[in-house]
């Protein structure tokens, strides 16, 4: 049997401790599968005294991640600490500069420094693997980076944040408010004490930026993403969507357009009978539309210690099985220097259908006036209806719901500005984009 693959792990939390447990429990099985043993030589975390439910007594402890990455006798550095900055960034960089392969689950780090780190990896003949960074256990990185080589991707989209999907699913199924569902998600450990990063869409944006680079061969542009979270979605929107045959999901969408690549994260209405609409709870789904393969949809666990550690383990096993001196797969599917500059297509030019919910004063002619503003902006309506279910008292404002055929974002924004100027609106209009998956 070949020499053991020596690894060092920085971060022993949810994912790191699961990884250690799996590597220890399945040591023999992995040695047989990979043709060589995988040995944990070194570990680090913040608190050495914390019981992590795994035996670390035979493993060298480092007090900081950068020393581990710079000095430990290892072939692979596993980064499972998280965070876009230090120590994750400096530790990963130090390992790559030594020609040590890196496996990470850290989407924040890759969204901020992925291309820079990919360049360092190539320069030093090291691999940078990160399957766990997007959609946890779903093998979407490998699909885009390796399996779909030669395809031209037109669109990649998905449900990539389990917390948001859990909240939206629970709101719909149990008729509860956003706030109540968020509290429940926190109680169950699905949402952080500070959930802003998930519910405002940033986490999905980080993951989307990585997929965009892989799908379109462009440099990562995490700051060039149109971002809307789910905090404004009300139970009324969810019920109106259901009445119209849709469900609301937080989607990350990246697509090729004539003017560049459009990246957006926002609540989206998807037809009730589409497969993506049926993805419930903390489950993730990623769809890729391309010219040779057609449409690929992958659904599975997007988070959790074991599911994420499974993806990390797959990356480690790839390295263990690779032949010495073999050509390495570039981190973003093509050499870092061959990645194209990202050209942003503004969401103003996005063409799709829209759901618009307006709360209006009960005045004669309002209905016709709204329809008029839509027509002035060349927006053709699929339906317009007064939704009185929730407002039985005639003195109360009325809710009007419009569903448009495919139209431009800029036209919708113009129509809304005009309607706002009429003086009959109560509160802010709700606008939710409609996405029509090709086949699923
Ligand atoms: N959890 C998931 O379901 C999931 C899914 C996909 C991707 N990920 C990614 O996987 C990574 C790890 O996530 P996690 O959920 O396992 O996080 P976690 O439970 O918070 O664990 C983080 C670990 O890193 C250690 N750590 C933090 N700062 C450190 C520092 N400055 N120096 C040394 N060690 C430090 C912590 O040490 P102490 O234990 O001593 O505090 C802890 O062991 C993140 O990048 C995350 O985005 C997680």
Tab-separated table of C-alpha atoms and ligand atoms in Angstrom:
chain	number	residue	atom	x	y	z
A	1	UNK	CA	0.000	0.000	0.000
A	2	UNK	CA	1.220	3.538	-0.782
A	3	UNK	CA	2.348	5.878	1.994
A	4	UNK	CA	-0.458	7.300	4.137
A	5	UNK	CA	-1.926	10.672	3.184
A	6	UNK	CA	-1.111	12.982	6.094
A	7	UNK	CA	-3.699	15.632	6.906
A	8	UNK	CA	-4.026	18.533	9.341
A	9	UNK	CA	-7.426	19.901	10.371
A	10	UNK	CA	-8.041	23.497	11.478
A	11	UNK	CA	-11.504	23.800	13.037
A	12	UNK	CA	-13.155	21.091	15.154
A	13	UNK	CA	-16.714	22.372	15.327
A	14	UNK	CA	-19.832	20.915	13.703
A	15	UNK	CA	-18.054	19.885	10.499
A	16	UNK	CA	-14.522	19.340	11.819
A	17	UNK	CA	-15.550	17.025	14.673
A	18	UNK	CA	-17.803	15.026	12.305
A	19	UNK	CA	-14.897	14.668	9.889
A	20	UNK	CA	-12.535	13.419	12.609
A	21	UNK	CA	-15.156	10.895	13.772
A	22	UNK	CA	-15.746	9.555	10.258
A	23	UNK	CA	-12.005	9.328	9.474
A	24	UNK	CA	-11.403	7.409	12.721
A	25	UNK	CA	-14.448	5.116	12.446
A	26	UNK	CA	-13.820	4.276	8.778
A	27	UNK	CA	-10.032	4.205	8.777
A	28	UNK	CA	-9.730	0.680	7.310
A	29	UNK	CA	-12.501	1.110	4.795
A	30	UNK	CA	-11.032	4.375	3.510
A	31	UNK	CA	-7.540	2.873	3.274
A	32	UNK	CA	-8.917	0.095	1.074
A	33	UNK	CA	-10.967	2.488	-1.087
A	34	UNK	CA	-8.187	5.039	-1.556
A	35	UNK	CA	-5.324	2.571	-1.765
A	36	UNK	CA	-3.631	4.340	1.152
A	37	UNK	CA	-4.508	5.267	4.714
A	38	UNK	CA	-5.617	8.791	5.652
A	39	UNK	CA	-3.905	9.844	8.886
A	40	UNK	CA	-4.782	12.917	10.952
A	41	UNK	CA	-1.398	14.309	11.997
A	42	UNK	CA	-2.361	17.694	13.453
A	43	UNK	CA	-5.403	19.655	14.598
A	44	UNK	CA	-6.238	23.108	15.912
A	45	UNK	CA	-9.248	25.000	17.242
A	46	UNK	CA	-9.700	27.900	19.647
A	47	UNK	CA	-10.280	25.996	22.858
A	48	UNK	CA	-8.023	23.021	23.496
A	49	UNK	CA	-9.907	21.906	26.597
A	50	UNK	CA	-13.296	21.543	24.923
A	51	UNK	CA	-14.666	17.998	24.684
A	52	UNK	CA	-15.537	17.372	21.049
A	53	UNK	CA	-16.669	13.761	21.457
A	54	UNK	CA	-13.650	12.457	19.508
A	55	UNK	CA	-10.285	11.081	20.580
A	56	UNK	CA	-7.528	13.598	19.820
A	57	UNK	CA	-4.936	12.171	22.244
A	58	UNK	CA	-2.623	10.777	19.538
A	59	UNK	CA	-2.847	13.875	17.328
A	60	UNK	CA	-0.467	16.834	17.553
A	61	UNK	CA	-2.239	19.995	18.752
A	62	UNK	CA	-1.282	23.400	17.311
A	63	UNK	CA	-2.247	26.598	19.074
A	64	UNK	CA	-2.879	28.454	15.857
A	65	UNK	CA	-3.987	27.580	12.380
A	66	UNK	CA	-1.256	29.471	10.529
A	67	UNK	CA	1.491	27.571	12.404
A	68	UNK	CA	-0.260	24.298	11.607
A	69	UNK	CA	-0.479	25.185	7.915
A	70	UNK	CA	3.130	26.444	7.816
A	71	UNK	CA	4.923	23.861	9.928
A	72	UNK	CA	3.021	20.593	10.321
A	73	UNK	CA	4.236	17.472	8.507
A	74	UNK	CA	1.159	17.144	6.287
A	75	UNK	CA	0.145	16.608	2.636
A	76	UNK	CA	-3.289	18.248	2.955
A	77	UNK	CA	-4.509	21.189	5.064
A	78	UNK	CA	-8.242	21.027	5.883
A	79	UNK	CA	-9.719	24.440	6.736
A	80	UNK	CA	-13.002	24.160	8.696
A	81	UNK	CA	-12.906	27.323	10.811
A	82	UNK	CA	-14.940	29.649	8.590
A	83	UNK	CA	-14.689	33.398	7.979
A	84	UNK	CA	-13.426	35.372	4.995
A	85	UNK	CA	-10.445	36.829	6.848
A	86	UNK	CA	-7.759	35.544	9.157
A	87	UNK	CA	-6.799	33.035	10.360
A	88	UNK	CA	-8.540	31.123	7.530
A	89	UNK	CA	-7.082	33.247	4.709
A	90	UNK	CA	-3.478	33.335	5.978
A	91	UNK	CA	-3.517	29.655	6.904
A	92	UNK	CA	-4.841	28.514	3.507
A	93	UNK	CA	-2.373	30.794	1.731
A	94	UNK	CA	0.546	29.508	3.835
A	95	UNK	CA	-0.354	25.883	3.072
A	96	UNK	CA	-0.683	26.514	-0.683
A	97	UNK	CA	2.619	28.406	-0.760
A	98	UNK	CA	4.272	25.269	0.629
A	99	UNK	CA	2.670	23.238	-2.153
A	100	UNK	CA	0.331	21.599	0.402
A	101	UNK	CA	-3.134	20.759	-0.959
A	102	UNK	CA	-6.083	22.514	0.680
A	103	UNK	CA	-9.634	21.325	1.291
A	104	UNK	CA	-12.061	23.887	2.668
A	105	UNK	CA	-15.823	24.248	3.288
A	106	UNK	CA	-15.505	28.017	3.600
A	107	UNK	CA	-17.690	29.850	1.038
A	108	UNK	CA	-17.041	33.246	2.630
A	109	UNK	CA	-13.290	32.806	2.125
A	110	UNK	CA	-13.711	31.654	-1.484
A	111	UNK	CA	-16.174	34.419	-2.339
A	112	UNK	CA	-13.641	36.995	-1.108
A	113	UNK	CA	-10.297	35.430	-2.112
A	114	UNK	CA	-11.066	32.370	-4.259
A	115	UNK	CA	-9.347	33.521	-7.447
A	116	UNK	CA	-6.300	34.810	-5.608
A	117	UNK	CA	-5.972	31.468	-3.759
A	118	UNK	CA	-6.564	29.472	-6.964
A	119	UNK	CA	-3.642	31.345	-8.566
A	120	UNK	CA	-1.362	30.577	-5.604
A	121	UNK	CA	-2.428	26.903	-5.714
A	122	UNK	CA	-1.539	26.628	-9.405
A	123	UNK	CA	1.751	28.405	-8.969
A	124	UNK	CA	2.804	25.926	-6.283
A	125	UNK	CA	1.324	22.764	-7.831
A	126	UNK	CA	-1.282	22.339	-5.104
A	127	UNK	CA	-4.997	21.521	-5.259
A	128	UNK	CA	-7.707	23.749	-3.814
A	129	UNK	CA	-10.844	21.629	-3.274
A	130	UNK	CA	-14.078	23.002	-1.797
A	131	UNK	CA	-17.021	20.725	-2.583
A	132	UNK	CA	-18.589	21.383	0.851
A	133	UNK	CA	-18.613	25.157	0.362
A	134	UNK	CA	-21.751	25.173	-1.818
A	135	UNK	CA	-24.914	23.216	-0.995
A	136	UNK	CA	-23.165	21.019	1.608
A	137	UNK	CA	-23.366	17.385	0.597
A	138	UNK	CA	-24.581	17.979	-2.990
A	139	UNK	CA	-21.677	17.348	-5.421
A	140	UNK	CA	-22.320	20.483	-7.479
A	141	UNK	CA	-18.707	21.700	-7.619
A	142	UNK	CA	-17.514	18.461	-9.155
A	143	UNK	CA	-20.428	18.484	-11.604
A	144	UNK	CA	-19.583	21.975	-12.882
A	145	UNK	CA	-15.815	21.772	-12.588
A	146	UNK	CA	-15.257	18.327	-14.051
A	147	UNK	CA	-18.296	16.369	-15.231
A	148	UNK	CA	-19.722	19.163	-17.408
A	149	UNK	CA	-16.479	20.240	-19.073
A	150	UNK	CA	-17.243	21.315	-22.666
A	151	UNK	CA	-20.844	22.359	-21.927
A	152	UNK	CA	-21.933	25.953	-22.346
A	153	UNK	CA	-24.013	26.783	-19.289
A	154	UNK	CA	-26.929	29.165	-19.788
A	155	UNK	CA	-28.307	29.262	-16.246
A	156	UNK	CA	-27.523	27.944	-12.800
A	157	UNK	CA	-29.901	28.458	-9.923
A	158	UNK	CA	-30.961	26.898	-6.701
A	159	UNK	CA	-32.090	26.824	-3.124
A	160	UNK	CA	-28.806	27.107	-1.281
A	161	UNK	CA	-29.738	28.195	2.226
A	162	UNK	CA	-31.499	25.652	4.422
A	163	UNK	CA	-32.491	28.220	7.054
A	164	UNK	CA	-34.458	30.333	4.579
A	165	UNK	CA	-36.055	27.317	2.964
A	166	UNK	CA	-37.068	25.960	6.358
A	167	UNK	CA	-38.695	29.287	7.298
A	168	UNK	CA	-40.573	29.662	3.984
A	169	UNK	CA	-41.764	26.050	4.076
A	170	UNK	CA	-42.983	26.370	7.664
A	171	UNK	CA	-44.776	29.674	6.948
A	172	UNK	CA	-46.675	28.007	4.118
A	173	UNK	CA	-47.442	24.699	5.802
A	174	UNK	CA	-48.420	26.059	9.207
A	175	UNK	CA	-49.651	29.540	8.365
A	176	UNK	CA	-47.191	31.096	10.831
A	177	UNK	CA	-45.494	34.499	10.573
A	178	UNK	CA	-41.892	35.003	9.450
A	179	UNK	CA	-40.868	35.962	13.010
A	180	UNK	CA	-42.413	32.836	14.582
A	181	UNK	CA	-40.769	30.549	12.020
A	182	UNK	CA	-37.392	32.233	12.523
A	183	UNK	CA	-37.654	31.653	16.291
A	184	UNK	CA	-38.446	27.986	15.667
A	185	UNK	CA	-35.480	27.676	13.272
A	186	UNK	CA	-33.229	29.138	15.981
A	187	UNK	CA	-34.653	26.774	18.601
A	188	UNK	CA	-33.888	23.783	16.356
A	189	UNK	CA	-30.353	25.017	15.653
A	190	UNK	CA	-31.034	25.669	11.926
A	191	UNK	CA	-30.537	29.411	12.300
A	192	UNK	CA	-27.715	31.264	14.057
A	193	UNK	CA	-28.400	33.538	17.051
A	194	UNK	CA	-27.641	36.343	14.580
A	195	UNK	CA	-29.510	35.060	11.529
A	196	UNK	CA	-28.954	38.160	9.339
A	197	UNK	CA	-26.367	36.514	7.130
A	198	UNK	CA	-28.815	33.764	6.143
A	199	UNK	CA	-32.123	35.619	5.964
A	200	UNK	CA	-30.721	38.689	4.181
A	201	UNK	CA	-29.406	36.391	1.425
A	202	UNK	CA	-25.634	36.942	1.899
A	203	UNK	CA	-24.901	33.261	2.463
A	204	UNK	CA	-26.718	32.336	-0.757
A	205	UNK	CA	-24.847	35.126	-2.566
A	206	UNK	CA	-21.451	33.743	-1.520
A	207	UNK	CA	-22.394	30.308	-2.819
A	208	UNK	CA	-23.867	31.730	-6.020
A	209	UNK	CA	-20.701	33.721	-6.746
A	210	UNK	CA	-18.673	30.491	-6.657
A	211	UNK	CA	-21.125	28.667	-8.941
A	212	UNK	CA	-21.142	31.611	-11.363
A	213	UNK	CA	-17.379	31.465	-11.730
A	214	UNK	CA	-17.443	27.720	-12.373
A	215	UNK	CA	-20.440	27.870	-14.719
A	216	UNK	CA	-19.363	30.822	-16.863
A	217	UNK	CA	-15.562	30.767	-16.524
A	218	UNK	CA	-15.501	34.248	-15.009
A	219	UNK	CA	-13.685	35.755	-12.035
A	220	UNK	CA	-15.703	35.637	-8.787
A	221	UNK	CA	-17.784	38.787	-8.329
A	222	UNK	CA	-19.535	38.348	-4.988
A	223	UNK	CA	-20.134	42.090	-4.627
A	224	UNK	CA	-21.911	42.277	-7.981
A	225	UNK	CA	-24.999	40.353	-6.930
A	226	UNK	CA	-28.479	41.822	-6.689
A	227	UNK	CA	-29.545	40.878	-3.178
A	228	UNK	CA	-32.929	40.661	-1.475
A	229	UNK	CA	-33.562	38.456	1.552
A	230	UNK	CA	-36.785	36.913	2.832
A	231	UNK	CA	-37.522	39.282	5.726
A	232	UNK	CA	-40.279	41.097	3.793
A	233	UNK	CA	-42.184	37.975	2.812
A	234	UNK	CA	-45.507	37.901	4.604
A	235	UNK	CA	-47.913	35.072	5.147
A	236	UNK	CA	-50.251	36.980	2.830
A	237	UNK	CA	-47.709	36.697	-0.035
A	238	UNK	CA	-47.284	32.983	0.589
A	239	UNK	CA	-51.048	32.401	0.590
A	240	UNK	CA	-51.608	34.533	-2.516
A	241	UNK	CA	-48.787	32.659	-4.293
A	242	UNK	CA	-50.400	29.337	-3.346
A	243	UNK	CA	-53.783	30.539	-4.683
A	244	UNK	CA	-52.069	31.354	-7.982
A	245	UNK	CA	-50.291	27.979	-8.191
A	246	UNK	CA	-46.852	29.053	-6.990
A	247	UNK	CA	-44.559	28.603	-4.007
A	248	UNK	CA	-42.047	31.169	-2.795
A	249	UNK	CA	-38.390	30.125	-2.523
A	250	UNK	CA	-35.209	32.102	-1.903
A	251	UNK	CA	-33.327	31.392	-5.124
A	252	UNK	CA	-29.827	32.289	-6.182
A	253	UNK	CA	-29.859	32.667	-9.973
A	254	UNK	CA	-26.977	33.280	-12.382
A	255	UNK	CA	-27.650	33.426	-16.091
A	256	UNK	CA	-25.983	34.352	-19.311
A	257	UNK	CA	-27.613	37.327	-21.071
A	258	UNK	CA	-26.691	39.341	-24.152
A	259	UNK	CA	-25.284	42.095	-21.947
A	260	UNK	CA	-23.293	39.904	-19.548
A	261	UNK	CA	-23.883	37.597	-16.619
A	262	UNK	CA	-26.785	38.351	-14.318
A	263	UNK	CA	-26.449	37.267	-10.674
A	264	UNK	CA	-29.327	37.706	-8.269
A	265	UNK	CA	-30.571	36.375	-4.973
A	266	UNK	CA	-34.198	37.089	-4.077
A	267	UNK	CA	-37.481	35.490	-3.076
A	268	UNK	CA	-38.865	33.888	-6.204
A	269	UNK	CA	-42.207	32.407	-7.147
A	270	UNK	CA	-41.852	29.025	-8.820
A	271	UNK	CA	-44.727	26.991	-10.299
A	272	UNK	CA	-46.165	24.664	-7.676
A	273	UNK	CA	-45.695	21.569	-9.835
A	274	UNK	CA	-42.000	22.218	-10.605
A	275	UNK	CA	-39.526	19.928	-8.827
A	276	UNK	CA	-37.721	22.879	-7.246
A	277	UNK	CA	-41.006	24.018	-5.650
A	278	UNK	CA	-41.218	20.666	-3.874
A	279	UNK	CA	-37.834	21.078	-2.158
A	280	UNK	CA	-38.861	21.609	1.452
A	281	UNK	CA	-37.275	22.372	4.798
A	282	UNK	CA	-33.496	22.505	5.157
A	283	UNK	CA	-32.937	20.576	1.913
A	284	UNK	CA	-30.975	22.308	-0.874
A	285	UNK	CA	-31.317	22.026	-4.656
A	286	UNK	CA	-29.156	23.228	-7.521
A	287	UNK	CA	-30.193	23.217	-11.186
A	288	UNK	CA	-27.833	23.713	-14.118
A	289	UNK	CA	-29.037	24.325	-17.678
A	290	UNK	CA	-26.500	23.676	-20.403
A	291	UNK	CA	-26.337	22.932	-24.113
A	292	UNK	CA	-24.940	19.406	-24.254
A	293	UNK	CA	-26.244	17.854	-21.056
A	294	UNK	CA	-29.569	19.720	-20.909
A	295	UNK	CA	-30.951	20.279	-17.429
A	296	UNK	CA	-29.393	18.754	-14.348
A	297	UNK	CA	-31.105	19.036	-10.966
A	298	UNK	CA	-29.459	17.906	-7.779
A	299	UNK	CA	-31.338	17.799	-4.479
A	300	UNK	CA	-29.918	16.864	-1.093
A	301	UNK	CA	-28.702	17.889	2.347
A	302	UNK	CA	-27.196	21.358	2.196
A	303	UNK	CA	-25.792	21.480	5.717
A	304	UNK	CA	-25.167	19.531	8.891
A	305	UNK	CA	-21.997	18.005	10.309
A	306	UNK	CA	-22.172	14.642	8.547
A	307	UNK	CA	-23.432	15.814	5.154
A	308	UNK	CA	-20.786	18.544	4.994
A	309	UNK	CA	-18.026	16.262	6.289
A	310	UNK	CA	-19.029	13.753	3.585
A	311	UNK	CA	-18.246	16.354	0.907
A	312	UNK	CA	-14.952	17.271	2.630
A	313	UNK	CA	-14.061	13.593	2.770
A	314	UNK	CA	-14.777	13.213	-0.960
A	315	UNK	CA	-12.269	16.008	-1.655
A	316	UNK	CA	-9.655	14.358	0.584
A	317	UNK	CA	-10.232	10.979	-1.085
A	318	UNK	CA	-9.734	12.546	-4.533
A	319	UNK	CA	-6.317	13.734	-3.401
A	320	UNK	CA	-5.484	10.381	-1.805
A	321	UNK	CA	-6.339	8.572	-5.044
A	322	UNK	CA	-4.557	10.965	-7.407
A	323	UNK	CA	-1.363	9.711	-9.029
A	324	UNK	CA	1.845	11.494	-8.031
A	325	UNK	CA	2.775	14.109	-10.632
A	326	UNK	CA	-0.696	13.969	-12.282
A	327	UNK	CA	-2.055	17.163	-13.824
A	328	UNK	CA	-4.218	18.964	-11.215
A	329	UNK	CA	-7.804	20.097	-11.815
A	330	UNK	CA	-7.752	23.912	-11.553
A	331	UNK	CA	-9.846	25.219	-8.650
A	332	UNK	CA	-12.354	27.032	-10.874
A	333	UNK	CA	-12.313	24.584	-13.768
A	334	UNK	CA	-9.794	26.482	-15.884
A	335	UNK	CA	-6.432	28.073	-15.053
A	336	UNK	CA	-6.920	31.155	-12.872
A	337	UNK	CA	-5.287	33.306	-15.555
A	338	UNK	CA	-7.828	32.065	-18.140
A	339	UNK	CA	-10.857	33.191	-16.108
A	340	UNK	CA	-12.666	36.001	-17.923
A	341	UNK	CA	-13.434	39.328	-16.274
A	342	UNK	CA	-16.982	39.313	-14.875
A	343	UNK	CA	-19.315	41.499	-16.922
A	344	UNK	CA	-22.408	42.345	-14.916
A	345	UNK	CA	-25.823	42.373	-16.548
A	346	UNK	CA	-27.945	44.731	-14.491
A	347	UNK	CA	-31.130	43.309	-13.044
A	348	UNK	CA	-32.982	46.247	-14.609
A	349	UNK	CA	-32.737	44.292	-17.844
A	350	UNK	CA	-33.994	41.032	-16.339
A	351	UNK	CA	-36.937	39.708	-18.261
A	352	UNK	CA	-39.420	37.505	-16.455
A	353	UNK	CA	-42.866	37.534	-14.916
A	354	UNK	CA	-43.724	39.438	-11.722
A	355	UNK	CA	-46.148	39.101	-8.834
A	356	UNK	CA	-47.119	42.533	-7.495
A	357	UNK	CA	-49.160	42.982	-4.319
A	358	UNK	CA	-50.566	46.451	-3.652
A	359	UNK	CA	-52.566	47.604	-0.663
A	360	UNK	CA	-54.837	50.427	-1.823
A	361	UNK	CA	-57.497	52.732	-0.448
A	362	UNK	CA	-60.975	51.633	-1.482
A	363	UNK	CA	-61.641	54.296	-4.137
A	364	UNK	CA	-63.484	54.083	-7.412
A	365	UNK	CA	-61.252	53.806	-10.458
A	366	UNK	CA	-58.149	52.478	-8.660
A	367	UNK	CA	-58.306	49.148	-10.440
A	368	UNK	CA	-58.472	50.770	-13.873
A	369	UNK	CA	-55.762	53.281	-12.954
A	370	UNK	CA	-53.340	50.491	-11.985
A	371	UNK	CA	-54.089	48.587	-15.182
A	372	UNK	CA	-53.481	51.823	-17.109
A	373	UNK	CA	-50.010	52.345	-15.617
A	374	UNK	CA	-49.116	48.779	-16.478
A	375	UNK	CA	-50.229	49.254	-20.090
A	376	UNK	CA	-48.295	52.553	-20.383
A	377	UNK	CA	-45.143	50.621	-19.527
A	378	UNK	CA	-45.882	47.818	-21.999
A	379	UNK	CA	-46.551	45.356	-19.206
A	380	UNK	CA	-49.009	42.718	-20.197
A	381	UNK	CA	-50.999	41.244	-17.326
A	382	UNK	CA	-51.670	37.561	-16.871
A	383	UNK	CA	-54.129	38.363	-14.071
A	384	UNK	CA	-55.272	41.212	-11.858
A	385	UNK	CA	-57.495	40.534	-8.922
A	386	UNK	CA	-58.799	42.034	-5.782
A	387	UNK	CA	-57.862	39.823	-2.895
A	388	UNK	CA	-60.481	40.554	-0.286
A	389	UNK	CA	-60.133	37.317	1.673
A	390	UNK	CA	-58.168	39.002	4.447
A	391	UNK	CA	-60.114	42.256	4.491
A	392	UNK	CA	-63.772	41.792	5.178
A	393	UNK	CA	-64.416	45.299	6.539
A	394	UNK	CA	-65.059	47.597	3.562
A	395	UNK	CA	-63.374	50.544	5.366
A	396	UNK	CA	-60.103	48.605	5.327
A	397	UNK	CA	-57.642	49.052	2.438
A	398	UNK	CA	-58.041	46.457	-0.299
A	399	UNK	CA	-55.317	44.168	-1.585
A	400	UNK	CA	-54.813	44.010	-5.336
A	401	UNK	CA	-52.646	41.306	-6.816
A	402	UNK	CA	-51.213	41.465	-10.308
A	403	UNK	CA	-49.323	38.759	-12.154
A	404	UNK	CA	-47.506	39.943	-15.252
A	405	UNK	CA	-46.345	38.092	-18.320
A	406	UNK	CA	-42.586	38.269	-19.015
A	407	UNK	CA	-41.528	41.906	-18.897
A	408	UNK	CA	-38.506	43.979	-17.996
A	409	UNK	CA	-37.530	44.830	-14.424
A	410	UNK	CA	-37.067	48.454	-15.458
A	411	UNK	CA	-40.671	48.613	-16.778
A	412	UNK	CA	-42.038	47.206	-13.525
A	413	UNK	CA	-40.053	49.716	-11.484
A	414	UNK	CA	-41.324	52.589	-13.650
A	415	UNK	CA	-44.941	51.459	-13.307
A	416	UNK	CA	-44.581	51.170	-9.522
A	417	UNK	CA	-43.160	54.704	-9.276
A	418	UNK	CA	-46.135	56.008	-11.278
A	419	UNK	CA	-48.631	54.117	-9.096
A	420	UNK	CA	-46.951	55.410	-5.933
A	421	UNK	CA	-47.501	58.950	-7.214
A	422	UNK	CA	-51.288	58.480	-7.369
A	423	UNK	CA	-51.795	58.698	-3.603
A	424	UNK	CA	-54.016	55.656	-3.121
A	425	UNK	CA	-51.285	53.208	-2.026
A	426	UNK	CA	-51.053	52.119	1.602
A	427	UNK	CA	-47.548	50.951	2.598
A	428	UNK	CA	-44.897	49.657	0.232
A	429	UNK	CA	-45.804	47.485	-2.773
A	430	UNK	CA	-44.536	43.924	-2.693
A	431	UNK	CA	-42.828	42.734	-5.892
A	432	UNK	CA	-41.756	39.099	-6.261
A	433	UNK	CA	-40.091	37.792	-9.403
A	434	UNK	CA	-41.433	34.667	-11.058
A	435	UNK	CA	-38.979	32.101	-12.364
A	436	UNK	CA	-39.992	29.384	-14.778
A	437	UNK	CA	-37.642	26.428	-14.591
A	438	UNK	CA	-37.114	24.833	-18.015
A	439	UNK	CA	-38.022	21.255	-17.334
A	440	UNK	CA	-38.080	20.840	-13.595
B	1	LIG	N1	-22.211	23.539	9.645
B	1	LIG	C1	-22.622	23.296	8.418
B	1	LIG	O1	-23.659	22.688	8.216
B	1	LIG	C2	-21.802	23.780	7.248
B	1	LIG	C3	-22.249	23.476	5.943
B	1	LIG	C4	-21.481	23.864	4.847
B	1	LIG	C5	-20.314	24.581	5.065
B	1	LIG	N2	-19.929	24.875	6.347
B	1	LIG	C6	-18.689	25.630	6.517
B	1	LIG	O2	-17.763	24.840	7.262
B	1	LIG	C7	-16.953	25.677	8.049
B	1	LIG	C8	-17.051	25.234	9.518
B	1	LIG	O3	-18.392	25.355	9.927
B	1	LIG	P1	-18.914	24.746	11.323
B	1	LIG	O4	-20.388	24.772	11.244
B	1	LIG	O5	-18.219	23.472	11.624
B	1	LIG	O6	-18.424	25.894	12.316
B	1	LIG	P2	-18.313	25.818	13.908
B	1	LIG	O7	-19.138	24.711	14.447
B	1	LIG	O8	-18.525	27.201	14.400
B	1	LIG	O9	-16.782	25.425	14.126
B	1	LIG	C9	-15.731	26.297	13.852
B	1	LIG	C10	-14.458	25.675	14.396
B	1	LIG	O10	-13.362	26.518	14.070
B	1	LIG	C11	-12.648	26.832	15.247
B	1	LIG	N3	-12.155	28.195	15.129
B	1	LIG	C12	-12.871	29.324	14.956
B	1	LIG	N4	-12.061	30.390	14.914
B	1	LIG	C13	-10.813	29.903	15.065
B	1	LIG	C14	-9.539	30.508	15.144
B	1	LIG	N5	-9.399	31.836	15.074
B	1	LIG	N6	-8.465	29.697	15.296
B	1	LIG	C15	-8.594	28.363	15.398
B	1	LIG	N7	-9.792	27.741	15.342
B	1	LIG	C16	-10.875	28.501	15.189
B	1	LIG	C17	-13.610	26.701	16.395
B	1	LIG	O11	-12.894	26.431	17.572
B	1	LIG	P3	-13.602	26.144	19.003
B	1	LIG	O12	-14.397	24.896	18.795
B	1	LIG	O13	-12.497	25.939	19.951
B	1	LIG	O14	-14.450	27.338	19.277
B	1	LIG	C18	-14.466	25.511	15.916
B	1	LIG	O15	-13.861	24.312	16.286
B	1	LIG	C19	-17.433	27.113	7.780
B	1	LIG	O16	-16.656	27.682	6.762
B	1	LIG	C20	-18.849	26.909	7.291
B	1	LIG	O17	-19.292	27.947	6.458
B	1	LIG	C21	-20.647	24.487	7.425
